[in-house]
Amino acid sequence: MARPASSTGRGSPWTPSACGLFGGDLTGANPVDRAKRGSKLHLASEGTGLPLSLLVTAANTPDASVFEALLDDIPKVRTPTGGRRCRPGKCHADKAYDNRRCRGYLTRRGIGVRIARRGVESSTRLGRQRWKAERSIAWLAGCRRLRIRYDRDSQRFFAFAMLACARLGYNRLPCATDPHARAP
């Protein structure tokens, strides 16, 4: 049911069915934005900032709870010898992932652990490596469709997030007309 037309004679574009009452699935109270409902993007990227894995969860989901799923979602990479590498060499993460379960998971898989410790290490020291992942997240936030979630359907929102990651990967490819481009 639409809102009644305004006194100017033009109808209002706002309708309850389009806006949705609770913002759709995979939304939760945002702990830093006055409990507005929102989503959070979890991103795993390589050393140069290229996105490898992406997950969408509710804004109030703890980062450590999706850590294993995020790393398991990283695709296998072909090595120069022809084999496939199934795990990264080391994992740089911020203090949100500092718990025994995340560290144990990395150790079991044989991945080097570089997670900042709460109350022990300052965030500036790990920032030498973490800025690459933060830069990738900032590139994704440059997409207006991801900054403000307009879709109630989480699958559609995830599809746009994957398109944004594909665009980041495409922008990293050397251009064929560029004289300074490297040959593959």
Tab-separated table of C-alpha atoms in Angstrom:
chain	number	residue	atom	x	y	z
A	1	MET	CA	0.000	0.000	0.000
A	2	ALA	CA	1.575	3.253	-1.122
A	3	ARG	CA	1.631	6.471	0.817
A	4	PRO	CA	-0.933	9.060	-0.295
A	5	ALA	CA	0.191	11.519	-2.948
A	6	SER	CA	1.609	14.810	-1.718
A	7	SER	CA	-0.088	18.160	-2.128
A	8	THR	CA	2.100	18.946	-5.155
A	9	GLY	CA	0.220	16.356	-7.164
A	10	ARG	CA	3.189	14.063	-7.678
A	11	GLY	CA	3.220	10.612	-6.098
A	12	SER	CA	5.903	9.680	-3.611
A	13	PRO	CA	8.470	7.043	-4.684
A	14	TRP	CA	8.441	5.574	-1.165
A	15	THR	CA	6.441	2.412	-0.660
A	16	PRO	CA	6.595	0.025	2.288
A	17	SER	CA	6.993	-3.002	0.021
A	18	ALA	CA	10.092	-1.545	-1.656
A	19	CYS	CA	11.862	-0.468	1.529
A	20	GLY	CA	11.248	-3.577	3.603
A	21	LEU	CA	10.611	-3.597	7.310
A	22	PHE	CA	13.881	-5.119	8.522
A	23	GLY	CA	16.248	-4.712	5.567
A	24	GLY	CA	16.237	-8.330	4.414
A	25	ASP	CA	18.221	-11.398	5.358
A	26	LEU	CA	21.819	-11.331	6.603
A	27	THR	CA	21.314	-7.996	8.340
A	28	GLY	CA	21.893	-7.250	11.984
A	29	ALA	CA	22.272	-4.393	14.417
A	30	ASN	CA	25.433	-2.466	13.554
A	31	PRO	CA	27.473	-2.003	16.752
A	32	VAL	CA	29.111	1.238	15.532
A	33	ASP	CA	26.196	2.912	13.751
A	34	ARG	CA	23.494	3.367	16.414
A	35	ALA	CA	22.237	-0.216	15.945
A	36	LYS	CA	21.030	0.384	12.388
A	37	ARG	CA	20.564	-2.856	10.520
A	38	GLY	CA	23.353	-3.614	8.077
A	39	SER	CA	25.707	-6.159	6.570
A	40	LYS	CA	29.442	-6.754	6.867
A	41	LEU	CA	31.861	-7.831	4.149
A	42	HIS	CA	34.634	-10.234	5.204
A	43	LEU	CA	37.515	-10.205	2.721
A	44	ALA	CA	40.631	-12.328	2.257
A	45	SER	CA	43.144	-10.782	-0.122
A	46	GLU	CA	46.603	-11.605	-1.400
A	47	GLY	CA	49.752	-9.595	-0.678
A	48	THR	CA	49.062	-6.963	-3.334
A	49	GLY	CA	45.422	-6.461	-2.333
A	50	LEU	CA	43.726	-8.668	-4.931
A	51	PRO	CA	40.540	-10.155	-3.395
A	52	LEU	CA	40.600	-13.949	-3.074
A	53	SER	CA	37.572	-14.729	-0.924
A	54	LEU	CA	34.513	-12.784	0.185
A	55	LEU	CA	31.691	-13.471	2.629
A	56	VAL	CA	28.639	-11.395	3.577
A	57	THR	CA	27.258	-11.626	7.110
A	58	ALA	CA	25.087	-9.571	9.437
A	59	ALA	CA	26.775	-6.462	10.869
A	60	ASN	CA	26.781	-7.862	14.415
A	61	THR	CA	28.510	-11.148	13.486
A	62	PRO	CA	31.911	-11.539	15.189
A	63	ASP	CA	34.802	-11.703	12.725
A	64	ALA	CA	36.347	-14.781	14.327
A	65	SER	CA	33.194	-16.875	13.784
A	66	VAL	CA	33.566	-16.793	9.968
A	67	PHE	CA	37.375	-16.956	9.882
A	68	GLU	CA	37.585	-20.650	8.961
A	69	ALA	CA	34.903	-20.382	6.275
A	70	LEU	CA	36.659	-17.392	4.750
A	71	LEU	CA	40.004	-19.198	4.494
A	72	ASP	CA	38.410	-22.426	3.250
A	73	ASP	CA	36.802	-20.444	0.424
A	74	ILE	CA	40.172	-19.351	-1.036
A	75	PRO	CA	40.597	-21.094	-4.415
A	76	LYS	CA	43.591	-23.283	-5.199
A	77	VAL	CA	46.368	-21.469	-7.067
A	78	ARG	CA	48.539	-22.994	-9.760
A	79	THR	CA	52.245	-23.047	-8.911
A	80	PRO	CA	55.119	-22.669	-11.419
A	81	THR	CA	55.829	-26.415	-11.142
A	82	GLY	CA	52.299	-27.242	-12.313
A	83	GLY	CA	50.786	-28.310	-9.001
A	84	ARG	CA	48.092	-26.497	-7.063
A	85	ARG	CA	48.750	-24.659	-3.821
A	86	CYS	CA	45.851	-25.111	-1.390
A	87	ARG	CA	46.930	-22.800	1.412
A	88	PRO	CA	48.598	-19.425	1.825
A	89	GLY	CA	52.070	-19.164	3.352
A	90	LYS	CA	51.010	-16.890	6.203
A	91	CYS	CA	47.958	-14.998	7.371
A	92	HIS	CA	48.047	-11.381	8.554
A	93	ALA	CA	44.977	-10.473	10.600
A	94	ASP	CA	43.898	-7.774	13.018
A	95	LYS	CA	42.953	-8.066	16.692
A	96	ALA	CA	39.398	-9.179	15.927
A	97	TYR	CA	40.783	-12.636	15.072
A	98	ASP	CA	42.900	-12.975	18.218
A	99	ASN	CA	41.537	-16.104	19.864
A	100	ARG	CA	42.702	-19.644	20.440
A	101	ARG	CA	40.401	-21.177	17.822
A	102	CYS	CA	41.690	-19.000	14.935
A	103	ARG	CA	45.329	-19.504	15.883
A	104	GLY	CA	44.820	-23.268	16.242
A	105	TYR	CA	43.100	-23.488	12.865
A	106	LEU	CA	46.028	-21.751	11.141
A	107	THR	CA	48.541	-23.956	12.933
A	108	ARG	CA	46.681	-27.159	11.966
A	109	ARG	CA	46.667	-26.126	8.298
A	110	GLY	CA	50.369	-25.196	8.384
A	111	ILE	CA	49.787	-21.484	7.743
A	112	GLY	CA	52.063	-18.932	9.394
A	113	VAL	CA	50.229	-16.987	12.107
A	114	ARG	CA	50.547	-13.170	12.135
A	115	ILE	CA	47.616	-12.028	14.261
A	116	ALA	CA	47.947	-8.975	16.493
A	117	ARG	CA	47.469	-9.765	20.183
A	118	ARG	CA	44.975	-7.785	22.210
A	119	GLY	CA	46.612	-5.649	24.861
A	120	VAL	CA	50.142	-6.746	23.876
A	121	GLU	CA	50.955	-5.499	20.372
A	122	SER	CA	50.138	-2.088	19.038
A	123	SER	CA	48.094	-1.948	15.868
A	124	THR	CA	50.707	0.235	14.164
A	125	ARG	CA	53.251	-2.568	13.880
A	126	LEU	CA	50.940	-4.976	12.078
A	127	GLY	CA	49.657	-2.097	9.986
A	128	ARG	CA	52.717	-2.430	7.749
A	129	GLN	CA	51.073	-5.473	6.167
A	130	ARG	CA	47.386	-4.992	7.017
A	131	TRP	CA	47.042	-1.776	4.994
A	132	LYS	CA	46.894	-3.867	1.824
A	133	ALA	CA	43.739	-5.643	2.989
A	134	GLU	CA	42.282	-2.385	4.300
A	135	ARG	CA	42.958	-0.779	0.913
A	136	SER	CA	41.021	-3.572	-0.810
A	137	ILE	CA	38.091	-3.050	1.541
A	138	ALA	CA	38.239	0.689	0.812
A	139	TRP	CA	38.174	-0.052	-2.939
A	140	LEU	CA	35.048	-2.144	-2.400
A	141	ALA	CA	33.504	0.627	-0.317
A	142	GLY	CA	34.007	2.904	-3.314
A	143	CYS	CA	31.121	1.071	-4.965
A	144	ARG	CA	27.982	2.894	-3.928
A	145	ARG	CA	25.892	-0.248	-4.218
A	146	LEU	CA	28.019	-1.881	-1.493
A	147	ARG	CA	28.321	1.135	0.780
A	148	ILE	CA	24.565	1.348	1.274
A	149	ARG	CA	22.664	-1.909	1.015
A	150	TYR	CA	19.616	-1.317	-1.154
A	151	ASP	CA	18.723	-4.982	-1.717
A	152	ARG	CA	16.756	-7.076	0.731
A	153	ASP	CA	17.967	-10.262	-0.907
A	154	SER	CA	21.424	-11.218	0.366
A	155	GLN	CA	22.182	-13.241	-2.769
A	156	ARG	CA	21.785	-10.161	-4.944
A	157	PHE	CA	23.951	-8.095	-2.590
A	158	PHE	CA	26.611	-10.844	-2.631
A	159	ALA	CA	26.475	-10.923	-6.450
A	160	PHE	CA	27.171	-7.186	-6.614
A	161	ALA	CA	30.031	-7.623	-4.139
A	162	MET	CA	31.506	-10.365	-6.340
A	163	LEU	CA	31.150	-8.110	-9.389
A	164	ALA	CA	33.049	-5.401	-7.530
A	165	CYS	CA	35.814	-7.924	-6.708
A	166	ALA	CA	35.935	-8.979	-10.370
A	167	ARG	CA	36.247	-5.331	-11.368
A	168	LEU	CA	39.156	-4.911	-8.941
A	169	GLY	CA	40.839	-7.945	-10.482
A	170	TYR	CA	40.215	-6.702	-14.016
A	171	ASN	CA	41.688	-3.296	-13.190
A	172	ARG	CA	44.863	-5.047	-12.014
A	173	LEU	CA	45.430	-6.744	-15.393
A	174	PRO	CA	48.094	-5.133	-17.567
A	175	CYS	CA	46.617	-3.369	-20.570
A	176	ALA	CA	47.649	-4.712	-24.008
A	177	THR	CA	48.206	-1.176	-25.353
A	178	ASP	CA	50.342	-0.122	-22.404
A	179	PRO	CA	54.039	-0.186	-23.442
A	180	HIS	CA	55.119	-0.834	-19.836
A	181	ALA	CA	52.832	-3.862	-19.412
A	182	ARG	CA	54.434	-7.151	-18.475
A	183	ALA	CA	54.014	-10.191	-20.692
A	184	PRO	CA	52.140	-13.073	-19.019
